[in-house]
CSV table of C-alpha atoms in Angstrom, one decimal:
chain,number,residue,atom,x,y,z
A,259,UNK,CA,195.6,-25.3,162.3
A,260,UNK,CA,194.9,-24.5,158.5
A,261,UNK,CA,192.1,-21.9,157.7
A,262,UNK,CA,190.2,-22.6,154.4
A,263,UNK,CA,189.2,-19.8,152.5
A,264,UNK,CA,186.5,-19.8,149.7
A,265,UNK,CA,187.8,-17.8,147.1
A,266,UNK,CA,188.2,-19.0,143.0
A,267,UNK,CA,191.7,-20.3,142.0
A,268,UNK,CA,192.4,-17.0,140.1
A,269,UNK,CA,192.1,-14.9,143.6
A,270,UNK,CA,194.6,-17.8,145.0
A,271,UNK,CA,197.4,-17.0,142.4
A,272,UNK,CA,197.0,-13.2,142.9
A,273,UNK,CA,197.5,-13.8,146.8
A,274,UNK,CA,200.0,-15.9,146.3
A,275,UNK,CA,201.8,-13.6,143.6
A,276,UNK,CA,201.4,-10.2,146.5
A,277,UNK,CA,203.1,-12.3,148.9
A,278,UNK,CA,205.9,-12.8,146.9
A,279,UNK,CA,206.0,-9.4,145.8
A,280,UNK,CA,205.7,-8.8,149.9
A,281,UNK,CA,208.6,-9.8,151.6
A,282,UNK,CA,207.1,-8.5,155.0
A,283,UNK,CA,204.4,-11.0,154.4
A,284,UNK,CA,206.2,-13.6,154.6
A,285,UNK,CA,207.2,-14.9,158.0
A,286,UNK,CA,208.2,-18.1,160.0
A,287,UNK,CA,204.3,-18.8,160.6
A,288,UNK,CA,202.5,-21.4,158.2
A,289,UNK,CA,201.0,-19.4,155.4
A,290,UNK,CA,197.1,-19.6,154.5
A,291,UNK,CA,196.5,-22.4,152.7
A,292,UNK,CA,194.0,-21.8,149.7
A,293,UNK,CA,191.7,-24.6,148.4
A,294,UNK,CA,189.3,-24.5,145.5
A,295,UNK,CA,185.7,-23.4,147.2
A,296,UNK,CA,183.8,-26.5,144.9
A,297,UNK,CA,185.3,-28.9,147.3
A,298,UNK,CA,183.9,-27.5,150.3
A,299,UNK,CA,180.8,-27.3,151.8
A,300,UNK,CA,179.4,-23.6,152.0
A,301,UNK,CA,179.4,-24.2,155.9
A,302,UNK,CA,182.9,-25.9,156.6
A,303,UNK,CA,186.0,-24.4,158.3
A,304,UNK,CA,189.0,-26.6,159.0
A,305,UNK,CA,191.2,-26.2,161.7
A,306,UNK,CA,194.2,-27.4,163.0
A,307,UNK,CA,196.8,-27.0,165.9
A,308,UNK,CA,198.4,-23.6,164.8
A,309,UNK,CA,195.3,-21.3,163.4
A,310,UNK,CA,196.3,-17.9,162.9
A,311,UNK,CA,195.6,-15.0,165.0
A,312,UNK,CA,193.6,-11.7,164.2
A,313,UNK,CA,197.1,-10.7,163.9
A,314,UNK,CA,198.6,-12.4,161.0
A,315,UNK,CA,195.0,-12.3,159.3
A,316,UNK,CA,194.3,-8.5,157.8
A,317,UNK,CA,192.7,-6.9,154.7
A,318,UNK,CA,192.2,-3.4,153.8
A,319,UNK,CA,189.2,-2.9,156.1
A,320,UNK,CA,190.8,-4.3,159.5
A,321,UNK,CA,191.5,-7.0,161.2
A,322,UNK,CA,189.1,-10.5,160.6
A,323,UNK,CA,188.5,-12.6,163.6
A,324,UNK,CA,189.4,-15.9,162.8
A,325,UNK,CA,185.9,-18.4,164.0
A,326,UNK,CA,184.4,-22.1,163.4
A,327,UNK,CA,182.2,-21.1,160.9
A,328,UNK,CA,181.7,-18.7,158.2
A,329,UNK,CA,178.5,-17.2,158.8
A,330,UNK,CA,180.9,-15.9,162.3
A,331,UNK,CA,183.3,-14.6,160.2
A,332,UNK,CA,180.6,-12.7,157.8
A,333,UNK,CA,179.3,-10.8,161.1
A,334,UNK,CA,182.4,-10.2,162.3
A,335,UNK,CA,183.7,-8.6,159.2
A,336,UNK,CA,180.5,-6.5,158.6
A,337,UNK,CA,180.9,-4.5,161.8
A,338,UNK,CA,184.5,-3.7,160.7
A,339,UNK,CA,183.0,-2.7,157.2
A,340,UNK,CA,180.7,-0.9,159.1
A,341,UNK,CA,183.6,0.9,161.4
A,342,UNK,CA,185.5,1.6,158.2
A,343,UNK,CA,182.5,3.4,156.2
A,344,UNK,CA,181.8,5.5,159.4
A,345,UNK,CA,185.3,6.6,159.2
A,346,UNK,CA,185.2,6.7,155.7
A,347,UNK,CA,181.9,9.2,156.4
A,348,UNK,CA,183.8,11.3,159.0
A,349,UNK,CA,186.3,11.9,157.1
A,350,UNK,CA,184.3,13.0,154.3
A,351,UNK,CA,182.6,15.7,156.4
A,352,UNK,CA,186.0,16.7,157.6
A,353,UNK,CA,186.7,17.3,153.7
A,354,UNK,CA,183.6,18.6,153.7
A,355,UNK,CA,184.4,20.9,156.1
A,356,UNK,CA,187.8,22.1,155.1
A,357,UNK,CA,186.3,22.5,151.5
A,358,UNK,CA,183.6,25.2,152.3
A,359,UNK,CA,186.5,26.7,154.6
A,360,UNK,CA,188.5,26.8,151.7
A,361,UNK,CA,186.0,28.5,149.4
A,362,UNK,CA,185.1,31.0,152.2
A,363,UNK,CA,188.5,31.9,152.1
A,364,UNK,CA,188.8,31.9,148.0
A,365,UNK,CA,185.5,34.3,148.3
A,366,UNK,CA,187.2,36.7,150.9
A,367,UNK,CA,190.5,36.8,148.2
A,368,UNK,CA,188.0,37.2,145.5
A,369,UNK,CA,186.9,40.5,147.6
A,370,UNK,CA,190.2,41.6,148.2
A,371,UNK,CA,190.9,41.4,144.8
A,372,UNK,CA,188.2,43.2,143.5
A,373,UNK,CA,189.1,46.2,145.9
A,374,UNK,CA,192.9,46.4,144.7
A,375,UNK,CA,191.2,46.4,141.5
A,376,UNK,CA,189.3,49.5,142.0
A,377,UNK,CA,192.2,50.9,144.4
A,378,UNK,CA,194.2,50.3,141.0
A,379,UNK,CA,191.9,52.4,139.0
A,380,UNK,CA,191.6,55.0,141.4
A,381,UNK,CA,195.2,55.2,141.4
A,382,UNK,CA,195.2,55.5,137.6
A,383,UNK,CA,192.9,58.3,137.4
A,384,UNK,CA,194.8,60.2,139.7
A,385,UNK,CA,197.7,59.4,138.1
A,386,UNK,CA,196.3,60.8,135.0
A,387,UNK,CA,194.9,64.3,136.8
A,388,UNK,CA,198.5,65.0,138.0
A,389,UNK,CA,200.1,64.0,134.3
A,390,UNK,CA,197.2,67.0,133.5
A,391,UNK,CA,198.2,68.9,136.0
A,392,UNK,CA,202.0,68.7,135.3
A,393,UNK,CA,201.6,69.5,131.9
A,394,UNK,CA,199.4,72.6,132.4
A,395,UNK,CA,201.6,73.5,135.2
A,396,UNK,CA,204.6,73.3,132.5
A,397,UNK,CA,202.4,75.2,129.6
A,398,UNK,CA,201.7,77.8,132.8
A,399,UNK,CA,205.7,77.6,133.7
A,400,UNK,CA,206.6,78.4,130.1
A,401,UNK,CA,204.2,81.7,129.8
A,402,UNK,CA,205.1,82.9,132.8
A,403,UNK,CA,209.1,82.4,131.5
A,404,UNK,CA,207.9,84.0,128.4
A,405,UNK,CA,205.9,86.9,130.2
A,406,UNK,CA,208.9,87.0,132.7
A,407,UNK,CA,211.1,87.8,129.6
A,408,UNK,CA,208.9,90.1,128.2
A,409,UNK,CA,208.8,92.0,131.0
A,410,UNK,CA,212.4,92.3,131.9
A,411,UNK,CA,213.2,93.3,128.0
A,412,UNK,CA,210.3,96.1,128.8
A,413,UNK,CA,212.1,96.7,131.8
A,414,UNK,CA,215.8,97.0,130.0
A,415,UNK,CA,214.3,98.7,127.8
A,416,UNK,CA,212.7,101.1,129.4
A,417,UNK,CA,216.2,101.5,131.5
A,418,UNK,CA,217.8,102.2,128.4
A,419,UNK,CA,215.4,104.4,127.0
A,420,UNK,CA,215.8,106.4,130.4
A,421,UNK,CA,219.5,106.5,130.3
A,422,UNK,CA,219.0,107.8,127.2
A,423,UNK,CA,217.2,110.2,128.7
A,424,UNK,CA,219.4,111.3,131.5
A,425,UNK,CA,222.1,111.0,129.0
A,426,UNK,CA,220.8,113.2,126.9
A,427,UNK,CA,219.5,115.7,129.7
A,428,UNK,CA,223.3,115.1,131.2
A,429,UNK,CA,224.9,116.4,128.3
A,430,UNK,CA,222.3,119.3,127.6
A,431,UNK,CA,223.0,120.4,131.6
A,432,UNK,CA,226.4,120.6,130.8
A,433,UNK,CA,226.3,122.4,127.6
A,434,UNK,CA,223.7,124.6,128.8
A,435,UNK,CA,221.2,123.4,126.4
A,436,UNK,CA,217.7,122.3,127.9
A,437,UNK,CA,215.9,120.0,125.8
């Protein structure tokens, strides 16, 4: 059997042209035949011994049942538009879905972020209070070297200045002299 199609003579080259292009198109089964839709009547469908099947007729929306008469066909394809926008609409909402999931998750980050941000800062002050605290604790360690070595030159000296002493009281003891 031969299916006539109404579709222009432009739409008949570009089928013809994708099923070249298509190797997996082409098969041992007798290819749609294509007729210009001015010399049919709106209502006519021809068919012979080998019509095609729902498989070897597809489109992007599904399968078309092949039928005597084109309102038939019209019905039957709407309810497979019909299928294919309700899956079109489910899977919007799934993307739907998995976009406010995502910006849940972008908020929660956005969060975290801001709290390293002030952990950050926190750590910088205190970084800065113990840089303070190192360099008074340096300016504290270098007078207390300095008072340290004050202290033992007071210290030497005051050793030295009693050795003088006993030195001096030594040799007056043993010359009989008392200062």
């Amino acid at each position: 059997m031969k299916l006539v199609a109404y579709i222009d003579q432009a739409n008949v080259e570009d089928v013809r042209a994708r099923d070249q292009a298509m190797p997996e198109r082409q098969s041992e089964k007798p290819p749609l035949i294509f007729e210009d839709a001015s010399a049919l009547k709106e209502s006519e469908i021809q068919t012979e011994k080998n019509t095609p099947t729902n498989e070897d007729v597809g489109g992007f929306f599904g399968k078309l049942s092949v039928t005597s008469t084109k309102q038939e066909m019209e019905v039957t394809h709407s309810a497979t538009w019909e299928e294919t926008v309700a899956e079109l609409l489910a899977k919007n909402a799934l993307l739907e879905a998995k976009h406010a999931h995502l910006q849940a998750k972008n908020a929660q980050l956005e969060e975290q972020l801001t709290e390293l941000a002030e952990a950050k800062a926190q750590l910088q002050t205190r970084v800065g209070e113990l840089e303070t605290g190192l360099t008074q604790a340096e300016g504290v360690n270098e007078n207390n070297h300095q008072v340290t070595q004050q202290a033992a030159h007071t210290v030497i000296s005051e050793d030295a200045n009693g050795l003088e002493v006993a030195h001096t009281h030594a040799q007056s003891t043993r010359t009989g002299l008392t200062p």
